[in-house]
CSV table of N, CA and C in Angstrom, one decimal:
chain,number,residue,atom,x,y,z
N,1483,UNK,N,169.5,115.0,117.2
N,1483,UNK,CA,168.6,113.4,117.5
N,1483,UNK,C,168.7,113.0,118.4
N,1484,UNK,N,167.0,112.6,118.7
N,1484,UNK,CA,166.8,112.0,120.2
N,1484,UNK,C,167.1,110.7,119.6
N,1485,UNK,N,167.9,110.3,121.2
N,1485,UNK,CA,168.5,108.9,121.5
N,1485,UNK,C,167.8,107.9,122.3
N,1486,UNK,N,167.2,106.8,122.1
N,1486,UNK,CA,166.9,106.0,122.1
N,1486,UNK,C,167.2,105.0,123.5
N,1487,UNK,N,168.4,104.9,123.1
N,1487,UNK,CA,168.8,103.8,124.0
N,1487,UNK,C,170.1,104.7,124.4
N,1488,UNK,N,170.9,104.3,126.0
N,1488,UNK,CA,171.8,104.7,126.3
N,1488,UNK,C,173.5,103.7,125.8
N,1489,UNK,N,173.5,102.3,125.6
N,1489,UNK,CA,173.9,101.7,125.1
N,1489,UNK,C,173.8,100.7,124.6
N,1490,UNK,N,175.0,100.1,123.6
N,1490,UNK,CA,174.4,99.4,122.7
N,1490,UNK,C,175.6,98.2,122.4
N,1491,UNK,N,174.8,97.1,123.1
N,1491,UNK,CA,175.5,95.7,123.4
N,1491,UNK,C,175.5,94.3,122.2
N,1492,UNK,N,176.7,94.1,121.4
N,1492,UNK,CA,176.2,93.1,120.1
N,1492,UNK,C,177.5,91.9,120.7
N,1493,UNK,N,176.7,90.8,121.8
N,1493,UNK,CA,177.3,90.2,121.8
N,1493,UNK,C,177.6,89.0,121.4
N,1494,UNK,N,178.8,88.3,121.4
N,1494,UNK,CA,179.3,86.8,120.7
N,1494,UNK,C,178.1,85.9,120.6
N,1495,UNK,N,177.8,85.3,122.2
N,1495,UNK,CA,177.4,84.1,122.3
N,1495,UNK,C,175.6,84.3,123.2
N,1496,UNK,N,175.0,83.7,122.7
N,1496,UNK,CA,173.7,83.6,123.6
N,1496,UNK,C,174.4,83.5,125.1
N,1497,UNK,N,175.4,82.5,125.5
N,1497,UNK,CA,175.0,83.4,126.6
N,1497,UNK,C,175.7,84.5,127.3
N,1498,UNK,N,176.5,85.1,126.5
N,1498,UNK,CA,176.8,86.9,126.7
N,1498,UNK,C,175.4,87.4,126.7
N,1499,UNK,N,174.8,87.0,125.5
N,1499,UNK,CA,173.2,87.8,125.8
N,1499,UNK,C,172.9,87.9,126.8
N,1500,UNK,N,172.4,86.5,127.4
N,1500,UNK,CA,171.9,86.0,128.5
N,1500,UNK,C,172.4,87.3,129.7
N,1501,UNK,N,173.5,87.6,129.8
N,1501,UNK,CA,174.6,87.6,130.9
N,1501,UNK,C,174.0,89.4,130.8
N,1502,UNK,N,173.7,90.1,129.3
N,1502,UNK,CA,173.1,91.2,129.6
N,1502,UNK,C,172.4,91.5,129.5
N,1503,UNK,N,171.2,90.6,129.2
N,1503,UNK,CA,169.9,90.8,129.6
N,1503,UNK,C,169.4,91.0,131.2
N,1504,UNK,N,169.8,90.3,131.8
N,1504,UNK,CA,170.2,90.0,132.6
N,1504,UNK,C,171.0,91.4,133.4
N,1505,UNK,N,171.5,91.7,133.5
N,1505,UNK,CA,172.9,92.9,134.0
N,1505,UNK,C,171.4,94.1,133.8
N,1506,UNK,N,170.5,94.3,133.0
N,1506,UNK,CA,169.8,95.4,132.6
N,1506,UNK,C,168.4,94.6,133.6
N,1507,UNK,N,167.8,93.8,133.9
N,1507,UNK,CA,166.8,92.9,134.5
N,1507,UNK,C,166.1,92.8,133.4
N,1508,UNK,N,166.1,92.5,132.0
N,1508,UNK,CA,165.4,92.4,131.5
N,1508,UNK,C,164.5,93.8,130.5
N,1509,UNK,N,165.6,94.7,130.7
N,1509,UNK,CA,164.9,96.1,130.5
N,1509,UNK,C,165.5,96.3,129.1
N,1510,UNK,N,165.9,95.6,128.5
N,1510,UNK,CA,166.8,95.6,127.4
N,1510,UNK,C,166.5,95.1,125.9
N,1511,UNK,N,165.6,95.3,125.2
N,1511,UNK,CA,165.0,94.4,124.2
N,1511,UNK,C,166.2,93.5,123.3
N,1512,UNK,N,165.8,92.6,122.8
N,1512,UNK,CA,166.4,92.6,122.2
N,1512,UNK,C,166.9,92.9,120.2
N,1513,UNK,N,168.0,93.7,119.2
N,1513,UNK,CA,167.9,93.7,117.9
N,1513,UNK,C,168.2,92.8,117.4
N,1514,UNK,N,167.3,91.9,116.8
N,1514,UNK,CA,167.1,91.4,115.7
N,1514,UNK,C,167.7,91.8,114.2
N,1515,UNK,N,166.7,92.4,113.8
N,1515,UNK,CA,166.3,93.3,112.3
N,1515,UNK,C,165.9,94.4,112.2
N,1516,UNK,N,165.0,94.9,113.5
N,1516,UNK,CA,165.1,96.7,114.3
N,1516,UNK,C,164.5,96.9,113.8
N,1517,UNK,N,163.5,96.4,112.1
N,1517,UNK,CA,162.1,97.1,112.2
N,1517,UNK,C,161.7,97.8,112.8
N,1518,UNK,N,160.8,96.4,113.9
N,1518,UNK,CA,159.9,96.4,114.6
N,1518,UNK,C,160.2,97.3,115.8
N,1519,UNK,N,161.0,97.0,116.5
N,1519,UNK,CA,161.5,98.3,117.6
N,1519,UNK,C,161.9,99.6,117.6
N,1520,UNK,N,162.7,99.6,116.3
N,1520,UNK,CA,162.6,100.9,116.1
N,1520,UNK,C,161.4,101.9,116.1
N,1521,UNK,N,160.9,100.6,115.2
N,1521,UNK,CA,159.1,101.8,115.5
N,1521,UNK,C,158.8,102.4,116.4
N,1522,UNK,N,158.6,100.8,117.0
N,1522,UNK,CA,157.9,100.8,118.6
N,1522,UNK,C,158.5,102.2,119.1
N,1523,UNK,N,160.0,102.4,118.8
N,1523,UNK,CA,160.4,103.7,119.9
N,1523,UNK,C,160.0,104.7,119.6
N,1524,UNK,N,159.8,104.5,118.9
N,1524,UNK,CA,160.1,106.0,117.8
N,1524,UNK,C,158.7,106.3,118.1
N,1525,UNK,N,157.4,105.3,117.7
N,1525,UNK,CA,156.2,105.4,117.8
N,1525,UNK,C,155.6,106.2,119.5
N,1526,UNK,N,156.5,105.5,120.6
N,1526,UNK,CA,156.0,105.7,121.5
N,1526,UNK,C,157.1,106.4,122.6
N,1527,UNK,N,157.8,107.3,121.6
N,1527,UNK,CA,159.1,108.6,122.4
N,1527,UNK,C,159.5,107.4,123.1
N,1528,UNK,N,159.9,106.1,123.4
N,1528,UNK,CA,160.1,105.8,124.4
N,1528,UNK,C,162.0,106.1,124.7
N,1529,UNK,N,162.5,105.4,125.6
N,1529,UNK,CA,163.7,105.3,126.2
N,1529,UNK,C,163.7,104.0,127.1
N,1530,UNK,N,164.7,103.4,126.2
N,1530,UNK,CA,165.6,101.8,127.2
N,1530,UNK,C,167.2,102.3,127.5
N,1531,UNK,N,167.3,101.5,128.8
N,1531,UNK,CA,168.7,101.6,129.4
N,1531,UNK,C,169.6,100.8,128.0
N,1532,UNK,N,169.3,100.5,127.2
N,1532,UNK,CA,170.5,99.6,126.1
N,1532,UNK,C,169.6,98.6,125.2
N,1533,UNK,N,170.3,98.7,124.1
N,1533,UNK,CA,169.3,97.5,123.2
N,1533,UNK,C,170.9,96.6,122.8
N,1534,UNK,N,170.0,95.2,123.1
N,1534,UNK,CA,171.5,94.3,122.3
N,1534,UNK,C,170.7,93.8,121.5
N,1535,UNK,N,172.2,93.1,120.5
N,1535,UNK,CA,172.3,93.5,118.7
N,1535,UNK,C,172.0,91.8,119.1
N,1536,UNK,N,172.1,90.9,118.6
N,1536,UNK,CA,171.9,89.6,118.6
N,1536,UNK,C,172.4,88.7,117.3
N,1537,UNK,N,172.5,89.9,116.1
N,1537,UNK,CA,172.7,89.3,114.3
N,1537,UNK,C,174.2,88.5,114.4
N,1538,UNK,N,175.4,89.1,115.1
N,1538,UNK,CA,176.2,88.6,115.2
N,1538,UNK,C,176.5,87.1,116.0
N,1539,UNK,N,175.7,86.8,116.6
N,1539,UNK,CA,175.7,84.7,117.3
N,1539,UNK,C,175.8,84.3,115.6
N,1540,UNK,N,176.7,83.5,115.8
N,1540,UNK,CA,176.8,82.6,115.0
N,1540,UNK,C,175.9,81.5,115.1
N,1541,UNK,N,175.5,81.3,116.4
N,1541,UNK,CA,174.3,80.1,115.9
N,1541,UNK,C,173.1,80.2,115.3
N,1542,UNK,N,172.7,81.6,115.6
N,1542,UNK,CA,171.5,82.0,115.4
N,1542,UNK,C,171.5,82.8,114.0
N,1543,UNK,N,173.1,82.2,113.2
N,1543,UNK,CA,173.3,83.0,111.5
N,1543,UNK,C,173.2,81.7,111.0
N,1544,UNK,N,172.8,80.7,112.0
N,1544,UNK,CA,173.6,79.5,110.6
N,1544,UNK,C,172.6,78.4,109.9
N,1545,UNK,N,172.5,78.5,108.6
N,1545,UNK,CA,172.0,77.6,108.1
N,1545,UNK,C,172.3,76.5,107.7
N,1546,UNK,N,172.2,75.5,108.0
N,1546,UNK,CA,172.9,74.3,108.3
N,1546,UNK,C,171.7,72.8,108.0
N,1547,UNK,N,172.0,71.9,107.6
N,1547,UNK,CA,171.6,70.0,108.1
N,1547,UNK,C,171.7,69.8,109.3
N,1548,UNK,N,171.5,69.3,110.0
N,1548,UNK,CA,171.7,68.8,110.8
N,1548,UNK,C,170.6,67.4,111.4
N,1549,UNK,N,170.9,66.3,111.5
N,1549,UNK,CA,170.1,64.8,112.1
N,1549,UNK,C,168.8,64.7,110.6
N,1550,UNK,N,169.2,65.4,109.5
N,1550,UNK,CA,168.9,65.5,108.7
N,1550,UNK,C,167.4,66.4,108.4
N,1551,UNK,N,167.7,67.8,109.1
N,1551,UNK,CA,166.7,68.9,108.9
N,1551,UNK,C,167.6,69.8,108.5
N,1552,UNK,N,166.5,70.6,108.0
N,1552,UNK,CA,167.6,71.8,107.9
N,1552,UNK,C,167.2,72.8,109.1
N,1553,UNK,N,168.2,73.4,109.5
N,1553,UNK,CA,168.2,74.5,110.9
N,1553,UNK,C,168.5,75.7,110.1
N,1554,UNK,N,167.1,77.0,110.1
N,1554,UNK,CA,167.6,78.0,110.2
N,1554,UNK,C,167.6,78.7,111.0
N,1555,UNK,N,168.5,79.5,111.2
N,1555,UNK,CA,169.2,80.5,113.0
N,1555,UNK,C,168.2,81.7,112.6
N,1556,UNK,N,167.5,81.9,113.9
N,1556,UNK,CA,166.6,82.9,114.4
N,1556,UNK,C,167.2,84.2,113.3
N,1557,UNK,N,168.3,84.6,113.3
N,1557,UNK,CA,168.8,85.7,112.1
N,1557,UNK,C,169.2,85.4,110.9
N,1558,UNK,N,168.9,84.3,110.3
N,1558,UNK,CA,169.8,84.4,109.9
N,1558,UNK,C,168.3,85.4,108.3
N,1559,UNK,N,169.0,85.2,106.8
N,1559,UNK,CA,168.3,86.7,106.0
N,1559,UNK,C,168.3,85.4,105.4
N,1560,UNK,N,167.2,86.2,104.9
N,1560,UNK,CA,166.8,85.4,103.5
N,1560,UNK,C,168.6,85.4,102.4
N,1561,UNK,N,169.1,86.3,102.3
N,1561,UNK,CA,170.4,86.2,102.2
N,1561,UNK,C,170.9,85.5,102.2
N,1562,UNK,N,171.0,84.2,103.5
N,1562,UNK,CA,172.2,83.7,103.9
N,1562,UNK,C,171.3,82.2,103.4
N,1563,UNK,N,169.7,82.3,103.5
N,1563,UNK,CA,169.5,80.8,103.0
N,1563,UNK,C,169.8,80.8,101.6
N,1564,UNK,N,169.3,81.7,100.6
N,1564,UNK,CA,169.4,81.8,99.3
N,1564,UNK,C,170.8,81.3,99.0
N,1565,UNK,N,172.1,81.0,99.7
N,1565,UNK,CA,173.8,81.1,99.3
N,1565,UNK,C,173.8,80.3,100.1
N,1566,UNK,N,172.5,78.8,101.2
N,1566,UNK,CA,173.1,78.1,101.9
N,1566,UNK,C,173.4,76.5,100.3
N,1567,UNK,N,174.1,76.0,100.8
N,1567,UNK,CA,174.3,75.1,99.3
N,1567,UNK,C,173.3,73.5,99.9
N,1568,UNK,N,172.2,73.3,101.1
N,1568,UNK,CA,171.2,72.5,101.2
N,1568,UNK,C,170.2,73.2,99.9
N,1569,UNK,N,170.2,74.5,100.4
N,1569,UNK,CA,168.9,74.9,99.0
N,1569,UNK,C,169.4,74.8,97.8
N,1570,UNK,N,170.7,75.5,97.8
N,1570,UNK,CA,170.8,75.2,96.1
N,1570,UNK,C,171.0,74.6,95.4
N,1571,UNK,N,171.4,72.7,96.4
N,1571,UNK,CA,171.2,71.5,95.5
N,1571,UNK,C,169.7,70.8,95.5
N,1572,UNK,N,169.6,71.0,96.6
N,1572,UNK,CA,167.7,70.7,97.0
N,1572,UNK,C,167.0,70.6,96.5
N,1573,UNK,N,166.5,72.8,96.4
N,1573,UNK,CA,165.5,73.6,96.5
N,1573,UNK,C,166.3,74.5,95.9
N,1574,UNK,N,166.8,74.8,94.4
N,1574,UNK,CA,166.8,75.5,94.1
N,1574,UNK,C,165.9,76.6,93.3
N,1575,UNK,N,164.6,75.9,93.1
N,1575,UNK,CA,163.5,76.8,93.1
N,1575,UNK,C,163.1,77.5,94.2
N,1576,UNK,N,163.1,77.2,95.2
N,1576,UNK,CA,162.8,78.6,96.5
N,1576,UNK,C,163.8,79.4,96.6
N,1577,UNK,N,165.0,79.2,96.0
N,1577,UNK,CA,165.6,80.2,96.5
N,1577,UNK,C,166.6,81.1,94.7
């Protein structure tokens, strides 16, 4: 099987993500869901030095109320949203 990247990083914070991106001079793409990235790599028969998987960063997975606003993190899944108390209480028709 063809390898499309050499290293796979799973940072635990946004700061660690930025450090990793800098280490690879911006040539390591971010992986959030993977569909677009994997299709692009396969279609272009491309190779990147590393992939940075940001799905485990807590700040990006949150679904919370903050100052009266609902904040949905960039990596929050539809399942995360459906399980969030704020939607179950106030907008159950949406989930």
